[in-house]
Amino acid sequence: MRIPCPYCGLRDAHEFAYLGDATVKRPDPAAPDAEQAFYEYVYLRDNPAGAHKELWYHGSGCRSWVVVERDTRTHAIAGATPAREVTP
């Protein structure tokens, strides 16, 4: 799989570390249901088939976080954006 790093260009996926779903939001620790919310945040994740946004770290390159748009069925990558430019 080749990932188009916004800074370095097209690179092999082995240069990157996968973090996971780029669309989940960390729960508020001050919320009354924080314990249950954190349990669901850590352990109950969806595993979608199809287009998906993921966080990847380019550790063997520019050392930047990137949001990659990838189809989980085919591994086809539609693009990548610097994580700091993506609204949570």
PDB file of N, CA and C in Angstrom:
ATOM      1  N   MET A   1       0.850  -1.164   0.000  1.00  0.00           N
ATOM      2  CA  MET A   1       0.000   0.000   0.000  1.00  0.00           C
ATOM      3  C   MET A   1       0.905   1.239   0.000  1.00  0.00           C
ATOM      4  N   ARG A   2       0.542   2.226  -0.805  1.00  0.00           N
ATOM      5  CA  ARG A   2       1.306   3.470  -0.910  1.00  0.00           C
ATOM      6  C   ARG A   2       0.435   4.614  -0.387  1.00  0.00           C
ATOM      7  N   ILE A   3       0.997   5.416   0.502  1.00  0.00           N
ATOM      8  CA  ILE A   3       0.259   6.519   1.126  1.00  0.00           C
ATOM      9  C   ILE A   3       0.818   7.842   0.607  1.00  0.00           C
ATOM     10  N   PRO A   4      -0.058   8.727   0.125  1.00  0.00           N
ATOM     11  CA  PRO A   4       0.408  10.023  -0.383  1.00  0.00           C
ATOM     12  C   PRO A   4       0.597  11.027   0.758  1.00  0.00           C
ATOM     13  N   CYS A   5       1.794  11.085   1.321  1.00  0.00           N
ATOM     14  CA  CYS A   5       2.079  12.038   2.392  1.00  0.00           C
ATOM     15  C   CYS A   5       1.985  13.454   1.823  1.00  0.00           C
ATOM     16  N   PRO A   6       1.257  14.352   2.488  1.00  0.00           N
ATOM     17  CA  PRO A   6       1.119  15.720   1.970  1.00  0.00           C
ATOM     18  C   PRO A   6       2.448  16.477   1.932  1.00  0.00           C
ATOM     19  N   TYR A   7       3.437  16.016   2.693  1.00  0.00           N
ATOM     20  CA  TYR A   7       4.721  16.704   2.752  1.00  0.00           C
ATOM     21  C   TYR A   7       5.819  16.005   1.944  1.00  0.00           C
ATOM     22  N   CYS A   8       5.799  14.664   1.937  1.00  0.00           N
ATOM     23  CA  CYS A   8       6.881  13.895   1.326  1.00  0.00           C
ATOM     24  C   CYS A   8       6.522  13.247  -0.007  1.00  0.00           C
ATOM     25  N   GLY A   9       5.257  13.261  -0.366  1.00  0.00           N
ATOM     26  CA  GLY A   9       4.831  12.595  -1.592  1.00  0.00           C
ATOM     27  C   GLY A   9       4.436  11.149  -1.323  1.00  0.00           C
ATOM     28  N   LEU A  10       4.319  10.383  -2.378  1.00  0.00           N
ATOM     29  CA  LEU A  10       3.878   8.992  -2.298  1.00  0.00           C
ATOM     30  C   LEU A  10       4.942   8.134  -1.621  1.00  0.00           C
ATOM     31  N   ARG A  11       4.549   7.446  -0.533  1.00  0.00           N
ATOM     32  CA  ARG A  11       5.479   6.635   0.240  1.00  0.00           C
ATOM     33  C   ARG A  11       4.867   5.276   0.564  1.00  0.00           C
ATOM     34  N   ASP A  12       5.736   4.312   0.840  1.00  0.00           N
ATOM     35  CA  ASP A  12       5.297   2.976   1.212  1.00  0.00           C
ATOM     36  C   ASP A  12       4.682   3.005   2.610  1.00  0.00           C
ATOM     37  N   ALA A  13       3.659   2.205   2.835  1.00  0.00           N
ATOM     38  CA  ALA A  13       2.956   2.178   4.119  1.00  0.00           C
ATOM     39  C   ALA A  13       3.870   1.764   5.274  1.00  0.00           C
ATOM     40  N   HIS A  14       4.970   1.073   4.987  1.00  0.00           N
ATOM     41  CA  HIS A  14       5.895   0.657   6.046  1.00  0.00           C
ATOM     42  C   HIS A  14       6.576   1.840   6.725  1.00  0.00           C
ATOM     43  N   GLU A  15       6.550   3.008   6.104  1.00  0.00           N
ATOM     44  CA  GLU A  15       7.128   4.206   6.715  1.00  0.00           C
ATOM     45  C   GLU A  15       6.192   4.813   7.755  1.00  0.00           C
ATOM     46  N   PHE A  16       4.956   4.335   7.819  1.00  0.00           N
ATOM     47  CA  PHE A  16       3.925   4.916   8.666  1.00  0.00           C
ATOM     48  C   PHE A  16       3.528   3.975   9.798  1.00  0.00           C
ATOM     49  N   ALA A  17       2.979   4.549  10.852  1.00  0.00           N
ATOM     50  CA  ALA A  17       2.372   3.776  11.940  1.00  0.00           C
ATOM     51  C   ALA A  17       0.892   4.126  11.960  1.00  0.00           C
ATOM     52  N   TYR A  18       0.053   3.106  12.020  1.00  0.00           N
ATOM     53  CA  TYR A  18      -1.396   3.280  12.008  1.00  0.00           C
ATOM     54  C   TYR A  18      -1.888   3.533  13.426  1.00  0.00           C
ATOM     55  N   LEU A  19      -2.713   4.574  13.622  1.00  0.00           N
ATOM     56  CA  LEU A  19      -3.282   4.823  14.944  1.00  0.00           C
ATOM     57  C   LEU A  19      -4.713   4.328  15.037  1.00  0.00           C
ATOM     58  N   GLY A  20      -5.533   4.603  14.029  1.00  0.00           N
ATOM     59  CA  GLY A  20      -6.916   4.152  14.073  1.00  0.00           C
ATOM     60  C   GLY A  20      -7.875   5.167  13.490  1.00  0.00           C
ATOM     61  N   ASP A  21      -9.119   5.012  13.855  1.00  0.00           N
ATOM     62  CA  ASP A  21     -10.213   5.844  13.365  1.00  0.00           C
ATOM     63  C   ASP A  21      -9.962   7.318  13.677  1.00  0.00           C
ATOM     64  N   ALA A  22     -10.029   8.152  12.654  1.00  0.00           N
ATOM     65  CA  ALA A  22      -9.786   9.587  12.832  1.00  0.00           C
ATOM     66  C   ALA A  22     -11.059  10.351  13.152  1.00  0.00           C
ATOM     67  N   THR A  23     -12.182   9.653  13.298  1.00  0.00           N
ATOM     68  CA  THR A  23     -13.443  10.352  13.518  1.00  0.00           C
ATOM     69  C   THR A  23     -13.962  10.243  14.949  1.00  0.00           C
ATOM     70  N   VAL A  24     -13.350   9.387  15.779  1.00  0.00           N
ATOM     71  CA  VAL A  24     -13.833   9.252  17.157  1.00  0.00           C
ATOM     72  C   VAL A  24     -13.396  10.445  17.993  1.00  0.00           C
ATOM     73  N   LYS A  25     -14.215  10.808  18.951  1.00  0.00           N
ATOM     74  CA  LYS A  25     -13.908  11.915  19.842  1.00  0.00           C
ATOM     75  C   LYS A  25     -13.718  11.400  21.260  1.00  0.00           C
ATOM     76  N   ARG A  26     -12.688  11.878  21.915  1.00  0.00           N
ATOM     77  CA  ARG A  26     -12.416  11.497  23.299  1.00  0.00           C
ATOM     78  C   ARG A  26     -13.533  12.031  24.197  1.00  0.00           C
ATOM     79  N   PRO A  27     -14.061  11.199  25.093  1.00  0.00           N
ATOM     80  CA  PRO A  27     -15.132  11.648  25.986  1.00  0.00           C
ATOM     81  C   PRO A  27     -14.643  12.697  26.994  1.00  0.00           C
ATOM     82  N   ASP A  28     -15.572  13.440  27.529  1.00  0.00           N
ATOM     83  CA  ASP A  28     -15.283  14.432  28.555  1.00  0.00           C
ATOM     84  C   ASP A  28     -15.098  13.709  29.887  1.00  0.00           C
ATOM     85  N   PRO A  29     -13.911  13.796  30.509  1.00  0.00           N
ATOM     86  CA  PRO A  29     -13.694  13.088  31.764  1.00  0.00           C
ATOM     87  C   PRO A  29     -14.533  13.637  32.919  1.00  0.00           C
ATOM     88  N   ALA A  30     -15.066  14.848  32.773  1.00  0.00           N
ATOM     89  CA  ALA A  30     -15.890  15.444  33.837  1.00  0.00           C
ATOM     90  C   ALA A  30     -17.373  15.097  33.695  1.00  0.00           C
ATOM     91  N   ALA A  31     -17.733  14.423  32.643  1.00  0.00           N
ATOM     92  CA  ALA A  31     -19.138  14.067  32.424  1.00  0.00           C
ATOM     93  C   ALA A  31     -19.597  13.045  33.462  1.00  0.00           C
ATOM     94  N   PRO A  32     -20.878  13.064  33.825  1.00  0.00           N
ATOM     95  CA  PRO A  32     -21.376  12.116  34.836  1.00  0.00           C
ATOM     96  C   PRO A  32     -21.240  10.650  34.421  1.00  0.00           C
ATOM     97  N   ASP A  33     -21.291  10.369  33.122  1.00  0.00           N
ATOM     98  CA  ASP A  33     -21.175   8.994  32.633  1.00  0.00           C
ATOM     99  C   ASP A  33     -19.786   8.722  32.055  1.00  0.00           C
ATOM    100  N   ALA A  34     -18.761   9.395  32.565  1.00  0.00           N
ATOM    101  CA  ALA A  34     -17.405   9.315  32.005  1.00  0.00           C
ATOM    102  C   ALA A  34     -16.862   7.885  31.989  1.00  0.00           C
ATOM    103  N   GLU A  35     -17.093   7.132  33.045  1.00  0.00           N
ATOM    104  CA  GLU A  35     -16.549   5.775  33.102  1.00  0.00           C
ATOM    105  C   GLU A  35     -17.093   4.912  31.965  1.00  0.00           C
ATOM    106  N   GLN A  36     -18.393   4.937  31.764  1.00  0.00           N
ATOM    107  CA  GLN A  36     -19.015   4.172  30.682  1.00  0.00           C
ATOM    108  C   GLN A  36     -18.574   4.709  29.317  1.00  0.00           C
ATOM    109  N   ALA A  37     -18.502   6.031  29.199  1.00  0.00           N
ATOM    110  CA  ALA A  37     -18.105   6.655  27.931  1.00  0.00           C
ATOM    111  C   ALA A  37     -16.682   6.266  27.555  1.00  0.00           C
ATOM    112  N   PHE A  38     -15.762   6.233  28.527  1.00  0.00           N
ATOM    113  CA  PHE A  38     -14.382   5.841  28.235  1.00  0.00           C
ATOM    114  C   PHE A  38     -14.287   4.354  27.911  1.00  0.00           C
ATOM    115  N   TYR A  39     -15.088   3.528  28.571  1.00  0.00           N
ATOM    116  CA  TYR A  39     -15.116   2.103  28.240  1.00  0.00           C
ATOM    117  C   TYR A  39     -15.502   1.913  26.770  1.00  0.00           C
ATOM    118  N   GLU A  40     -16.559   2.592  26.347  1.00  0.00           N
ATOM    119  CA  GLU A  40     -17.007   2.493  24.961  1.00  0.00           C
ATOM    120  C   GLU A  40     -15.984   3.084  24.001  1.00  0.00           C
ATOM    121  N   TYR A  41     -15.341   4.176  24.382  1.00  0.00           N
ATOM    122  CA  TYR A  41     -14.327   4.840  23.559  1.00  0.00           C
ATOM    123  C   TYR A  41     -13.125   3.921  23.309  1.00  0.00           C
ATOM    124  N   VAL A  42     -12.714   3.200  24.342  1.00  0.00           N
ATOM    125  CA  VAL A  42     -11.527   2.345  24.233  1.00  0.00           C
ATOM    126  C   VAL A  42     -11.840   0.982  23.629  1.00  0.00           C
ATOM    127  N   TYR A  43     -12.945   0.357  24.046  1.00  0.00           N
ATOM    128  CA  TYR A  43     -13.185  -1.041  23.697  1.00  0.00           C
ATOM    129  C   TYR A  43     -14.261  -1.296  22.636  1.00  0.00           C
ATOM    130  N   LEU A  44     -15.195  -0.390  22.468  1.00  0.00           N
ATOM    131  CA  LEU A  44     -16.305  -0.661  21.551  1.00  0.00           C
ATOM    132  C   LEU A  44     -16.202   0.216  20.313  1.00  0.00           C
ATOM    133  N   ARG A  45     -15.346  -0.160  19.410  1.00  0.00           N
ATOM    134  CA  ARG A  45     -15.145   0.603  18.181  1.00  0.00           C
ATOM    135  C   ARG A  45     -15.811  -0.095  17.012  1.00  0.00           C
ATOM    136  N   ASP A  46     -16.302   0.705  16.071  1.00  0.00           N
ATOM    137  CA  ASP A  46     -16.859   0.145  14.841  1.00  0.00           C
ATOM    138  C   ASP A  46     -15.723  -0.307  13.931  1.00  0.00           C
ATOM    139  N   ASN A  47     -16.008  -1.262  13.087  1.00  0.00           N
ATOM    140  CA  ASN A  47     -15.053  -1.747  12.100  1.00  0.00           C
ATOM    141  C   ASN A  47     -15.728  -1.626  10.735  1.00  0.00           C
ATOM    142  N   PRO A  48     -15.754  -0.411  10.188  1.00  0.00           N
ATOM    143  CA  PRO A  48     -16.537  -0.178   8.971  1.00  0.00           C
ATOM    144  C   PRO A  48     -15.930  -0.828   7.724  1.00  0.00           C
ATOM    145  N   ALA A  49     -16.799  -1.206   6.813  1.00  0.00           N
ATOM    146  CA  ALA A  49     -16.370  -1.688   5.507  1.00  0.00           C
ATOM    147  C   ALA A  49     -16.664  -0.575   4.516  1.00  0.00           C
ATOM    148  N   GLY A  50     -15.624  -0.100   3.868  1.00  0.00           N
ATOM    149  CA  GLY A  50     -15.802   0.981   2.901  1.00  0.00           C
ATOM    150  C   GLY A  50     -14.942   2.177   3.229  1.00  0.00           C
ATOM    151  N   ALA A  51     -15.347   3.343   2.728  1.00  0.00           N
ATOM    152  CA  ALA A  51     -14.577   4.576   2.908  1.00  0.00           C
ATOM    153  C   ALA A  51     -14.486   4.922   4.390  1.00  0.00           C
ATOM    154  N   HIS A  52     -13.288   5.316   4.793  1.00  0.00           N
ATOM    155  CA  HIS A  52     -13.020   5.529   6.207  1.00  0.00           C
ATOM    156  C   HIS A  52     -11.860   6.515   6.355  1.00  0.00           C
ATOM    157  N   LYS A  53     -11.887   7.349   7.400  1.00  0.00           N
ATOM    158  CA  LYS A  53     -10.776   8.259   7.691  1.00  0.00           C
ATOM    159  C   LYS A  53      -9.968   7.676   8.840  1.00  0.00           C
ATOM    160  N   GLU A  54      -8.637   7.612   8.637  1.00  0.00           N
ATOM    161  CA  GLU A  54      -7.751   7.000   9.620  1.00  0.00           C
ATOM    162  C   GLU A  54      -6.576   7.924   9.925  1.00  0.00           C
ATOM    163  N   LEU A  55      -6.050   7.805  11.138  1.00  0.00           N
ATOM    164  CA  LEU A  55      -4.851   8.554  11.516  1.00  0.00           C
ATOM    165  C   LEU A  55      -3.620   7.683  11.295  1.00  0.00           C
ATOM    166  N   TRP A  56      -2.638   8.250  10.619  1.00  0.00           N
ATOM    167  CA  TRP A  56      -1.366   7.582  10.380  1.00  0.00           C
ATOM    168  C   TRP A  56      -0.245   8.536  10.768  1.00  0.00           C
ATOM    169  N   TYR A  57       0.845   8.002  11.310  1.00  0.00           N
ATOM    170  CA  TYR A  57       2.010   8.798  11.695  1.00  0.00           C
ATOM    171  C   TYR A  57       3.166   8.446  10.773  1.00  0.00           C
ATOM    172  N   HIS A  58       3.745   9.438  10.118  1.00  0.00           N
ATOM    173  CA  HIS A  58       4.845   9.212   9.183  1.00  0.00           C
ATOM    174  C   HIS A  58       6.173   9.254   9.938  1.00  0.00           C
ATOM    175  N   GLY A  59       6.429   8.219  10.703  1.00  0.00           N
ATOM    176  CA  GLY A  59       7.602   8.143  11.562  1.00  0.00           C
ATOM    177  C   GLY A  59       8.917   8.029  10.829  1.00  0.00           C
ATOM    178  N   SER A  60       8.932   7.406   9.661  1.00  0.00           N
ATOM    179  CA  SER A  60      10.174   7.244   8.898  1.00  0.00           C
ATOM    180  C   SER A  60      10.322   8.320   7.833  1.00  0.00           C
ATOM    181  N   GLY A  61       9.589   9.395   8.005  1.00  0.00           N
ATOM    182  CA  GLY A  61       9.651  10.490   7.029  1.00  0.00           C
ATOM    183  C   GLY A  61       9.612  11.825   7.746  1.00  0.00           C
ATOM    184  N   CYS A  62       8.576  12.575   7.524  1.00  0.00           N
ATOM    185  CA  CYS A  62       8.459  13.939   8.046  1.00  0.00           C
ATOM    186  C   CYS A  62       7.996  14.000   9.498  1.00  0.00           C
ATOM    187  N   ARG A  63       7.677  12.857  10.087  1.00  0.00           N
ATOM    188  CA  ARG A  63       7.205  12.766  11.473  1.00  0.00           C
ATOM    189  C   ARG A  63       5.941  13.580  11.722  1.00  0.00           C
ATOM    190  N   SER A  64       5.051  13.549  10.765  1.00  0.00           N
ATOM    191  CA  SER A  64       3.781  14.267  10.865  1.00  0.00           C
ATOM    192  C   SER A  64       2.623  13.285  10.953  1.00  0.00           C
ATOM    193  N   TRP A  65       1.535  13.742  11.603  1.00  0.00           N
ATOM    194  CA  TRP A  65       0.295  12.978  11.627  1.00  0.00           C
ATOM    195  C   TRP A  65      -0.510  13.330  10.392  1.00  0.00           C
ATOM    196  N   VAL A  66      -1.081  12.311   9.757  1.00  0.00           N
ATOM    197  CA  VAL A  66      -1.837  12.490   8.532  1.00  0.00           C
ATOM    198  C   VAL A  66      -3.178  11.767   8.651  1.00  0.00           C
ATOM    199  N   VAL A  67      -4.230  12.380   8.135  1.00  0.00           N
ATOM    200  CA  VAL A  67      -5.532  11.716   8.048  1.00  0.00           C
ATOM    201  C   VAL A  67      -5.649  11.153   6.642  1.00  0.00           C
ATOM    202  N   VAL A  68      -5.719   9.831   6.560  1.00  0.00           N
ATOM    203  CA  VAL A  68      -5.767   9.129   5.277  1.00  0.00           C
ATOM    204  C   VAL A  68      -7.199   8.668   5.035  1.00  0.00           C
ATOM    205  N   GLU A  69      -7.707   8.941   3.841  1.00  0.00           N
ATOM    206  CA  GLU A  69      -9.028   8.451   3.442  1.00  0.00           C
ATOM    207  C   GLU A  69      -8.817   7.170   2.651  1.00  0.00           C
ATOM    208  N   ARG A  70      -9.235   6.035   3.257  1.00  0.00           N
ATOM    209  CA  ARG A  70      -8.956   4.722   2.675  1.00  0.00           C
ATOM    210  C   ARG A  70     -10.211   3.874   2.665  1.00  0.00           C
ATOM    211  N   ASP A  71     -10.366   3.081   1.621  1.00  0.00           N
ATOM    212  CA  ASP A  71     -11.465   2.115   1.543  1.00  0.00           C
ATOM    213  C   ASP A  71     -10.969   0.833   2.200  1.00  0.00           C
ATOM    214  N   THR A  72     -11.603   0.434   3.288  1.00  0.00           N
ATOM    215  CA  THR A  72     -11.131  -0.724   4.041  1.00  0.00           C
ATOM    216  C   THR A  72     -11.345  -2.053   3.311  1.00  0.00           C
ATOM    217  N   ARG A  73     -12.188  -2.058   2.278  1.00  0.00           N
ATOM    218  CA  ARG A  73     -12.408  -3.298   1.517  1.00  0.00           C
ATOM    219  C   ARG A  73     -11.316  -3.523   0.486  1.00  0.00           C
ATOM    220  N   THR A  74     -10.840  -2.453  -0.146  1.00  0.00           N
ATOM    221  CA  THR A  74      -9.879  -2.590  -1.241  1.00  0.00           C
ATOM    222  C   THR A  74      -8.499  -2.011  -0.926  1.00  0.00           C
ATOM    223  N   HIS A  75      -8.386  -1.274   0.156  1.00  0.00           N
ATOM    224  CA  HIS A  75      -7.173  -0.545   0.548  1.00  0.00           C
ATOM    225  C   HIS A  75      -6.847   0.604  -0.408  1.00  0.00           C
ATOM    226  N   ALA A  76      -7.784   0.958  -1.283  1.00  0.00           N
ATOM    227  CA  ALA A  76      -7.583   2.092  -2.189  1.00  0.00           C
ATOM    228  C   ALA A  76      -7.596   3.378  -1.372  1.00  0.00           C
ATOM    229  N   ILE A  77      -6.610   4.221  -1.602  1.00  0.00           N
ATOM    230  CA  ILE A  77      -6.492   5.469  -0.856  1.00  0.00           C
ATOM    231  C   ILE A  77      -6.941   6.623  -1.735  1.00  0.00           C
ATOM    232  N   ALA A  78      -7.906   7.390  -1.222  1.00  0.00           N
ATOM    233  CA  ALA A  78      -8.460   8.529  -1.964  1.00  0.00           C
ATOM    234  C   ALA A  78      -7.652   9.795  -1.733  1.00  0.00           C
ATOM    235  N   GLY A  79      -6.889   9.859  -0.657  1.00  0.00           N
ATOM    236  CA  GLY A  79      -6.088  11.042  -0.382  1.00  0.00           C
ATOM    237  C   GLY A  79      -5.627  11.084   1.059  1.00  0.00           C
ATOM    238  N   ALA A  80      -4.817  12.093   1.347  1.00  0.00           N
ATOM    239  CA  ALA A  80      -4.304  12.288   2.703  1.00  0.00           C
ATOM    240  C   ALA A  80      -4.182  13.779   2.967  1.00  0.00           C
ATOM    241  N   THR A  81      -4.461  14.156   4.212  1.00  0.00           N
ATOM    242  CA  THR A  81      -4.445  15.550   4.621  1.00  0.00           C
ATOM    243  C   THR A  81      -3.662  15.663   5.925  1.00  0.00           C
ATOM    244  N   PRO A  82      -2.901  16.733   6.120  1.00  0.00           N
ATOM    245  CA  PRO A  82      -2.265  16.912   7.418  1.00  0.00           C
ATOM    246  C   PRO A  82      -3.317  16.923   8.523  1.00  0.00           C
ATOM    247  N   ALA A  83      -3.068  16.218   9.610  1.00  0.00           N
ATOM    248  CA  ALA A  83      -4.064  16.091  10.680  1.00  0.00           C
ATOM    249  C   ALA A  83      -4.438  17.445  11.272  1.00  0.00           C
ATOM    250  N   ARG A  84      -3.514  18.378  11.315  1.00  0.00           N
ATOM    251  CA  ARG A  84      -3.821  19.683  11.905  1.00  0.00           C
ATOM    252  C   ARG A  84      -4.819  20.478  11.072  1.00  0.00           C
ATOM    253  N   GLU A  85      -5.014  20.089   9.807  1.00  0.00           N
ATOM    254  CA  GLU A  85      -5.957  20.783   8.942  1.00  0.00           C
ATOM    255  C   GLU A  85      -7.354  20.158   8.953  1.00  0.00           C
ATOM    256  N   VAL A  86      -7.491  19.028   9.618  1.00  0.00           N
ATOM    257  CA  VAL A  86      -8.767  18.325   9.654  1.00  0.00           C
ATOM    258  C   VAL A  86      -9.515  18.714  10.915  1.00  0.00           C
ATOM    259  N   THR A  87     -10.753  19.146  10.748  1.00  0.00           N
ATOM    260  CA  THR A  87     -11.579  19.511  11.886  1.00  0.00           C
ATOM    261  C   THR A  87     -12.085  18.262  12.571  1.00  0.00           C
ATOM    262  N   PRO A  88     -11.947  18.166  13.905  1.00  0.00           N
ATOM    263  CA  PRO A  88     -12.406  16.944  14.599  1.00  0.00           C
ATOM    264  C   PRO A  88     -13.901  16.791  14.563  1.00  0.00           C
TER     265      PRO A  88
END
